[in-house]
Amino acid sequence: MNIRSSVYLRYVANDLRANKTVTTALLLVVTLSAFLMGTGALVMERTLGSVDQLFDEAKPPHFLQMHSGEYDVAALEEFAAGQPGIESWFIEDMLGFDGAAIGWERPSTGESGDFADSLIDNLFVTQNTEFDYLVEESGAIPRPAPGEIYVPVGYQQRYELRVGDELVVGTDAGTEHYVVQGFVRDGQMASSLSPAIRFLISEPDFAALRQAGGGASEIIVEYRMTDLALVGDLQRAYDADAAVPKNGPTVTYALARVFNAFSDGLAAMALMLVSLLLIAIALLSVRFVIRGTLEDEVREIGTMKAIGLPSHEISRLYLLRYGAMTVIGCLIGAGAAIAAAHLLTRSVQVNFAPAGFGALSALVLLAAVGLVAGIVLLTCWRVLRSVKKVEVVNALVHGSLLGERQSARRAKRQARRLQRTSVAGRFGTLNSRLAVADLRAESRQWLLIPVVYFLATVLITLPMSLLSTFQDPGFVTHMGSPEADVRADVQFADDVDAAGADLLAAMTEDHRLTDVQAYANVLYETTGVDGPETLRIAVGDHSAGSAEFLDGRSPGEQEIALSALNADKLGVATGDELTVRNQDGELTLTVSGIYQDITSGGYTAKMPGRVTAGAASYVIFANTTDGTDPEAVASEYNATFPDATMWPMQEYLEQLLSSLTDAFRSAAVLSLIFGVAVALLITCLFLRWRLSRDRPVLGALSAIGFSLRELAGQVQGKTVVTATAGIGLGVVFAATAGEWFVGSLIATLPFGLVSLTLLPNPWIAYLAYPLLLLATSYVGAVLLSRSLRRANTSDWLRS
Amino acid sequence: MTDRQATLECRAVTKTYVSTDPPAEVLRGIDLTVREGEFIAVMGASGSGKSTLLYNISGMDRPSGGQVLLEGSELTGLSDDEMSRLRLTRMGFVFQQAHFLGNLTVRDNVLLPALKAAPRDKPGAIARVEALLERFGIAHVAGHGITQVSGGQLQRASLCRALASEPAIVFADEPTGALNSSMSAEVMDALTQVHRDGSTLVMVTHDPSCAARADRVVYLRDGLLVDSAELGTWTADTAAQREDRLIGWLRQQGF
Ligand SMILES: Nc1ncnc2c1ncn2[C@@H]1O[C@H](COP(=O)(O)OP(=O)(O)O)[C@@H](O)[C@H]1O
Ligand SMILES: [Mg+2]
C-alpha cells in the first residue's frame, strides 16, 4: 500500500468514527438491502440446487401420465414401440388410501395417531427398478423387506415419525401392519404443493394390500427419454393416441422442476421485491447524507481546492468514505444472507436434497449483493459530481456549495417565497406557521421523510394484503368453489357412486346442514389444440354462480363453463362450441363462461345436471346452521362415513394454501419489521442532521422566548405531518397500483390464477399499519427532539 | 444613582461544566447588581467566562449555584416554560450573529417575539415593530431576506427584535464582534440610543471603544468579577477621553 492510500484509509476511518450516528444508520440500511437481496437470490439458487440434486438421485420421469381405473396395457406397449425417443418406460401401480385409514403407533411409548387431517392422497407403491426412485436422505435407493415401510419425509416432519414406529392401514379385510424402516424423498411429489405423497413397501406386501381391498387403484405411466428435447413430441403423440389411458393429469420433467422450485422459491421472490423497495430507501438516504455532508464540509472542500487538489481527487476521498461503508454493509448483509438462506431452505433441504454451498451459490450471492453495492456506489458517485461545481471563494467565504449563478438563482427563489410567507398569517398558531414556513423553505430536504414513509407503507402493506387475500374466506371463489362451511370428498372408495349417494342422503337429511350442493366429477374426452384431451367436469347445480367468472356466466342447459387454463388448452372462448364424449355418448355444449381455479392444477370444468353413476369422485358442499360447529360436524361424518372425508372449509383452505400462505407470512413479517425499522432509522438520521444544522436558529428562538417544549413540538409536528403525507400517498398507491401490480405478478405464476384481486384486511392495511408507521415517525421525532431538552441552550449559539 | 431599583441581581452565581474532565469551574461566585436604566459592559480575556455569565444570569442556562433575581423574583427555580415566558416578555437578546430565520423577511424575524407575546393584538405588535424598524433606520429593508441586507442592518434588526416585546433588560453578547468598525459604530449608536430611552443593558464585549459607551464596566477574570469602573453617562464629545481612561484601567487589569 502506498503512502497516499494509507493516508486516505486513515482519513476514511476517522471520518466514519466521527459521524457515528449517520454512519450507523446508513450502514444499517445498506446492510438490510444487501441482506434481503442476497437472501432472496441465495434461497432461489439453493432451492433449485436441492431440486436438481434430488432429480439427479431420483431420476424422475421426463413425462408421466396419471390414470385411475381400467386401462389397456397392450395399447401402451404399442405406443412405446412406435416412439423411438423413449429410453425406457414402465407402469407404476399404486394403491391410494384415505388419510383416515392410515394410523401410526409407537410401541415403545404407546403413542399413536393417524393421517386423517392430511389433504394429500396417500399412495402405496413398490420401489421402481429403472428410474423414478424414492431415495433415502443418504441418496441410497432402499428396497424394503416384507413388513417394512419407508415413509415420505414430509410426513416424517409433520407427524414426527421415527424409525421403528408402526404404520397401520385399514383395508376391507382388516388391518395391515408395517414397521417404519426409514424415510424417503420423492422427486415427483416433493413439492409442498403436490397433491399426493408415496409410501414405499415390498412387492409381496403390495400384492397383499391389493388383495385386501379398500385402496383405490391408480397408475402412473412413466417415460424417460434419450433427449429431454423430445418430451414435447412424446406428449403430443400420447395425447393423440386414443387407446392409451389418460384420465389423470400429465406432468413433464421441466414443469415438475419449475413447480418444485417455485412453490418453495416464492418467499425468495417476495424477499427480492421487498429488497427493491429497501434499496430505493437506501439510495435516497445516501443522496441525502452525502449532500448534507458536502454542505457541512464545504469549507474543507474549498480549502482542498484552494491548495490545488483536483476535484476528482476530492470526490474520490468522499467516494472512498461511502464506498467503504457500502462494502462493509454489503459484506455483513451477505454473511447474514448465508445464515438466513440456510434457515429458510431447511425444509427444502429435507424435502428435496441437502445441496452443498458451492461455487455457484457463492457466485449468485456475490452477484446479488454486488448489484446492491453497485447501485449504491453509482448513486454516491453521481451525487459527488457536484464537488466539481464548488467554487473556492463561495465555499470559503460564504460556506456555499453553489456557484455564483446557482446562488443567484437560489436567492431569487427565496425572495419569491418570502413574498408569500408571513408569520403574521391568519391560520394556525405562531408555532405551526413557523413549522410550515420551514417546511416550505426546506422542502427539498424534508421531502426525504414523505418519500421514505411512502415506500415503507407500500413495503409493509402489500405483502400483508397478499397474505390476507389467501387467508380470506372469499378466496375460494378464486378456486372455482362456492363459499360454504363444509366440504366433503368421496374419492377412495370401492364404489364411489354408492358412497357418494349415501353421504349426500345423510347430509340432505341433516337439519344442521343447509344449502347442500353435490357435484360429480365425470371424465370426458374432447379435442383440444394439440389433439385429444381429457376433461374433468364437475356436474351439478352451478346456478348459485359462486365461482368468480372472468368472462361470461355460470352454465345453463347444454352449456359448459371452463377454467381459464382449460379454455386456454382447448382453445375456446365464451360462446364457442365444445364437443365432449364418454362411454355414454357425445355432447355438444356452448361455453357459457370462463372462471379461474387453482384446484386440480387449474384444469376444471362445470356443467349443470345430476350424475349418480360413473363419476370419478364426488364433492359435496354445505353450510351449517347458526351455532353449529363445522369442525364437530366434520369429525362426526368422518367417523360415520369412512369412505368420505369432510372438511371445515376454513381448514381445508388453510391446508391447501399453507405453503403459499407460509411464504407470504414470512415475507409479510420480515417486511413489517424491516419497513418499520428503516422508517425509524431514517427519521432519526434525518432529524439528527436537521437539528444539528438548525442549532443556532433554535438557540435564537429559545432566547426570544420559545420554550423547549414548543421547539420540540415544531420538530415533531413537521415530522408527523410530512410522514402522514407519505403514508397517505402510500396507502392510496398500495390500494390501487400496488395491488394491481402484485395481483398481476401472482397471476403470471403457474397456478391457474389468471386475475387476482387482492383482498386486503382493511383494518390492517388501511388503519393499523398506517397508524403504526405514524407512531414510528412520532417516536423518532420524540427520541430526537429529546436531545433538545438535555442541552445548555446557549451551547447552540456558540459554534 | 444608587437609589434606583435593581432590575437584575446575581448572588454568588457559579457555573461548573461537568462534561469536561476535570470539571470546568467557569463561574466561581459572581455578585452583580444591574440597576434600572443602567448600561453595564462586561469585559475580560477571551475564555474568561463572559458569555457563560451572560447566559446564566439571563435564564438561558441554569447556574450550578447561587441566585438570580429579575425585578425581585427568583429565576433559578422556574420551569423551562416559565423561564421562556420571562425571556419573551421581560428580556431581550442580541448575539454576535443575528441567527435569524432564513425563510422569513427581516420584518417577520423582528415580529416573531412581538406576535408571540401578544398573539391577540396583532395590529398592535405590527405597529410597534414598524416603529422600531423606522427608529433604527431599517424600515426600507424590512421586506428583504436576511441575506440581502448588511451586517450592520442585521444587527440593528436584531436589536429591534430584542426590543419588540418591551423587555425590562437587554442582554448583548459581543454584538459588534463580527462587524467592521463603521458598522460597529452604527450598532453602538443604536444601543446608546436604546440606553438613553431608558432601557437597561448588559453587554459583553471585547472592544474598549464599545465598552466606553457603558455607564459601568466590570472585569471578569477566571470566573470572578475582579473590579469595576464607573464611567458616568456617555456623550459624543467625551468619547475619546473616556476610551483612553478605560484603556488605562484595562491595562491595570492585565487586559
Ligand atoms: N458547554 C460547555 N462545556 C464545557 N465547557 C464550556 C462549555 N461552554 C463554555 N465552556 C468553557 O467555559 C469557558 C468560558 O467560555 P465563555 O464563557 O464562552 O468565554 P468568553 O465568552 O469569555 O470568551 C471556556 O474555557 C469554555 O471552554
Ligand atoms: Mg464569548
JSON list of C-alpha atoms in Angstrom, two decimals, chain A residues 411 414-415 417-419 421-426 430-431 433-434 437-439 441-442 696-697 699-710 789 792-799, chain B residues 15 17 51-52 55-56 60-62 80-81 84-85 87-89 91 93 95 97-105 108-109 111-113 115-116 122 126 143-148 161:
[
{"chain": "A", "resi": 411, "resn": "ALA", "atom": "CA", "xyz": [-31.67, 33.87, -3.83]},
{"chain": "A", "resi": 414, "resn": "GLN", "atom": "CA", "xyz": [-36.03, 32.52, -1.84]},
{"chain": "A", "resi": 415, "resn": "ALA", "atom": "CA", "xyz": [-37.11, 36.12, -2.40]},
{"chain": "A", "resi": 417, "resn": "ARG", "atom": "CA", "xyz": [-41.06, 32.61, -1.40]},
{"chain": "A", "resi": 418, "resn": "LEU", "atom": "CA", "xyz": [-40.55, 35.33, 1.21]},
{"chain": "A", "resi": 419, "resn": "GLN", "atom": "CA", "xyz": [-43.21, 37.42, -0.52]},
{"chain": "A", "resi": 421, "resn": "THR", "atom": "CA", "xyz": [-44.68, 33.75, 3.66]},
{"chain": "A", "resi": 422, "resn": "SER", "atom": "CA", "xyz": [-45.79, 35.66, 6.70]},
{"chain": "A", "resi": 423, "resn": "VAL", "atom": "CA", "xyz": [-45.63, 34.81, 10.38]},
{"chain": "A", "resi": 424, "resn": "ALA", "atom": "CA", "xyz": [-48.49, 37.23, 10.90]},
{"chain": "A", "resi": 425, "resn": "GLY", "atom": "CA", "xyz": [-50.74, 34.99, 8.81]},
{"chain": "A", "resi": 426, "resn": "ARG", "atom": "CA", "xyz": [-54.26, 34.25, 9.77]},
{"chain": "A", "resi": 430, "resn": "LEU", "atom": "CA", "xyz": [-47.36, 31.00, 15.53]},
{"chain": "A", "resi": 431, "resn": "ASN", "atom": "CA", "xyz": [-45.57, 27.71, 16.10]},
{"chain": "A", "resi": 433, "resn": "ARG", "atom": "CA", "xyz": [-46.82, 28.90, 10.96]},
{"chain": "A", "resi": 434, "resn": "LEU", "atom": "CA", "xyz": [-43.12, 28.71, 11.71]},
{"chain": "A", "resi": 437, "resn": "ALA", "atom": "CA", "xyz": [-42.55, 28.20, 6.73]},
{"chain": "A", "resi": 438, "resn": "ASP", "atom": "CA", "xyz": [-39.62, 25.89, 7.43]},
{"chain": "A", "resi": 439, "resn": "LEU", "atom": "CA", "xyz": [-41.21, 23.02, 5.53]},
{"chain": "A", "resi": 441, "resn": "ALA", "atom": "CA", "xyz": [-38.29, 26.76, 2.61]},
{"chain": "A", "resi": 442, "resn": "GLU", "atom": "CA", "xyz": [-36.56, 23.43, 3.15]},
{"chain": "A", "resi": 696, "resn": "PRO", "atom": "CA", "xyz": [-28.11, 28.35, 16.10]},
{"chain": "A", "resi": 697, "resn": "VAL", "atom": "CA", "xyz": [-31.62, 29.24, 14.99]},
{"chain": "A", "resi": 699, "resn": "GLY", "atom": "CA", "xyz": [-30.85, 28.82, 20.18]},
{"chain": "A", "resi": 700, "resn": "ALA", "atom": "CA", "xyz": [-32.05, 32.21, 18.99]},
{"chain": "A", "resi": 701, "resn": "LEU", "atom": "CA", "xyz": [-35.69, 31.11, 19.11]},
{"chain": "A", "resi": 702, "resn": "SER", "atom": "CA", "xyz": [-35.18, 29.84, 22.61]},
{"chain": "A", "resi": 703, "resn": "ALA", "atom": "CA", "xyz": [-33.59, 33.16, 23.61]},
{"chain": "A", "resi": 704, "resn": "ILE", "atom": "CA", "xyz": [-36.51, 35.18, 22.34]},
{"chain": "A", "resi": 705, "resn": "GLY", "atom": "CA", "xyz": [-38.95, 33.11, 24.33]},
{"chain": "A", "resi": 706, "resn": "PHE", "atom": "CA", "xyz": [-39.82, 29.84, 22.62]},
{"chain": "A", "resi": 707, "resn": "SER", "atom": "CA", "xyz": [-39.79, 27.04, 25.17]},
{"chain": "A", "resi": 708, "resn": "LEU", "atom": "CA", "xyz": [-38.03, 23.76, 24.51]},
{"chain": "A", "resi": 709, "resn": "ARG", "atom": "CA", "xyz": [-41.44, 22.14, 24.51]},
{"chain": "A", "resi": 710, "resn": "GLU", "atom": "CA", "xyz": [-42.55, 24.39, 21.68]},
{"chain": "A", "resi": 789, "resn": "ARG", "atom": "CA", "xyz": [-34.08, 19.22, 26.45]},
{"chain": "A", "resi": 792, "resn": "ASN", "atom": "CA", "xyz": [-27.44, 24.03, 27.77]},
{"chain": "A", "resi": 793, "resn": "THR", "atom": "CA", "xyz": [-29.41, 26.17, 25.38]},
{"chain": "A", "resi": 794, "resn": "SER", "atom": "CA", "xyz": [-26.56, 28.60, 24.93]},
{"chain": "A", "resi": 795, "resn": "ASP", "atom": "CA", "xyz": [-24.38, 25.84, 23.50]},
{"chain": "A", "resi": 796, "resn": "TRP", "atom": "CA", "xyz": [-26.47, 26.03, 20.35]},
{"chain": "A", "resi": 797, "resn": "LEU", "atom": "CA", "xyz": [-25.45, 29.63, 19.87]},
{"chain": "A", "resi": 798, "resn": "ARG", "atom": "CA", "xyz": [-21.75, 29.00, 20.20]},
{"chain": "A", "resi": 799, "resn": "SER", "atom": "CA", "xyz": [-20.39, 27.23, 17.18]},
{"chain": "B", "resi": 15, "resn": "LYS", "atom": "CA", "xyz": [-21.27, 27.52, 36.84]},
{"chain": "B", "resi": 17, "resn": "TYR", "atom": "CA", "xyz": [-19.35, 22.19, 33.41]},
{"chain": "B", "resi": 51, "resn": "SER", "atom": "CA", "xyz": [-20.67, 34.62, 27.65]},
{"chain": "B", "resi": 52, "resn": "THR", "atom": "CA", "xyz": [-21.24, 31.99, 30.29]},
{"chain": "B", "resi": 55, "resn": "TYR", "atom": "CA", "xyz": [-26.36, 33.18, 29.59]},
{"chain": "B", "resi": 56, "resn": "ASN", "atom": "CA", "xyz": [-26.52, 32.09, 33.21]},
{"chain": "B", "resi": 60, "resn": "MET", "atom": "CA", "xyz": [-30.91, 30.71, 29.03]},
{"chain": "B", "resi": 61, "resn": "ASP", "atom": "CA", "xyz": [-28.79, 28.27, 31.04]},
{"chain": "B", "resi": 62, "resn": "ARG", "atom": "CA", "xyz": [-29.13, 27.26, 34.64]},
{"chain": "B", "resi": 80, "resn": "ASP", "atom": "CA", "xyz": [-38.45, 25.89, 31.30]},
{"chain": "B", "resi": 81, "resn": "ASP", "atom": "CA", "xyz": [-41.88, 27.13, 30.24]},
{"chain": "B", "resi": 84, "resn": "SER", "atom": "CA", "xyz": [-39.23, 31.01, 28.35]},
{"chain": "B", "resi": 85, "resn": "ARG", "atom": "CA", "xyz": [-42.17, 33.24, 29.16]},
{"chain": "B", "resi": 87, "resn": "ARG", "atom": "CA", "xyz": [-37.34, 35.68, 28.23]},
{"chain": "B", "resi": 88, "resn": "LEU", "atom": "CA", "xyz": [-40.18, 36.52, 25.91]},
{"chain": "B", "resi": 89, "resn": "THR", "atom": "CA", "xyz": [-41.74, 39.29, 27.92]},
{"chain": "B", "resi": 91, "resn": "MET", "atom": "CA", "xyz": [-35.74, 40.12, 28.36]},
{"chain": "B", "resi": 93, "resn": "PHE", "atom": "CA", "xyz": [-31.14, 39.26, 23.43]},
{"chain": "B", "resi": 95, "resn": "PHE", "atom": "CA", "xyz": [-25.90, 37.92, 19.77]},
{"chain": "B", "resi": 97, "resn": "GLN", "atom": "CA", "xyz": [-24.63, 36.70, 14.91]},
{"chain": "B", "resi": 98, "resn": "ALA", "atom": "CA", "xyz": [-28.28, 37.55, 14.44]},
{"chain": "B", "resi": 99, "resn": "HIS", "atom": "CA", "xyz": [-29.28, 33.87, 13.91]},
{"chain": "B", "resi": 100, "resn": "PHE", "atom": "CA", "xyz": [-32.36, 34.99, 12.04]},
{"chain": "B", "resi": 101, "resn": "LEU", "atom": "CA", "xyz": [-34.64, 32.51, 10.35]},
{"chain": "B", "resi": 102, "resn": "GLY", "atom": "CA", "xyz": [-33.57, 32.39, 6.72]},
{"chain": "B", "resi": 103, "resn": "ASN", "atom": "CA", "xyz": [-37.05, 31.64, 5.50]},
{"chain": "B", "resi": 104, "resn": "LEU", "atom": "CA", "xyz": [-38.53, 34.86, 6.90]},
{"chain": "B", "resi": 105, "resn": "THR", "atom": "CA", "xyz": [-38.07, 38.50, 5.97]},
{"chain": "B", "resi": 108, "resn": "ASP", "atom": "CA", "xyz": [-41.06, 38.90, 10.19]},
{"chain": "B", "resi": 109, "resn": "ASN", "atom": "CA", "xyz": [-37.99, 37.95, 12.17]},
{"chain": "B", "resi": 111, "resn": "LEU", "atom": "CA", "xyz": [-42.13, 40.50, 14.53]},
{"chain": "B", "resi": 112, "resn": "LEU", "atom": "CA", "xyz": [-41.72, 36.99, 15.92]},
{"chain": "B", "resi": 113, "resn": "PRO", "atom": "CA", "xyz": [-41.38, 37.77, 19.65]},
{"chain": "B", "resi": 115, "resn": "LEU", "atom": "CA", "xyz": [-46.50, 38.33, 17.94]},
{"chain": "B", "resi": 116, "resn": "LYS", "atom": "CA", "xyz": [-45.68, 35.61, 20.39]},
{"chain": "B", "resi": 122, "resn": "LYS", "atom": "CA", "xyz": [-51.61, 41.55, 16.02]},
{"chain": "B", "resi": 126, "resn": "ILE", "atom": "CA", "xyz": [-47.08, 45.14, 13.93]},
{"chain": "B", "resi": 143, "resn": "GLY", "atom": "CA", "xyz": [-39.12, 43.31, 3.44]},
{"chain": "B", "resi": 144, "resn": "HIS", "atom": "CA", "xyz": [-35.79, 41.87, 2.36]},
{"chain": "B", "resi": 145, "resn": "GLY", "atom": "CA", "xyz": [-34.47, 38.44, 3.04]},
{"chain": "B", "resi": 146, "resn": "ILE", "atom": "CA", "xyz": [-31.73, 38.24, 5.63]},
{"chain": "B", "resi": 147, "resn": "THR", "atom": "CA", "xyz": [-29.04, 37.56, 3.04]},
{"chain": "B", "resi": 148, "resn": "GLN", "atom": "CA", "xyz": [-29.89, 40.76, 1.21]},
{"chain": "B", "resi": 161, "resn": "ARG", "atom": "CA", "xyz": [-36.18, 42.01, 17.80]}
]
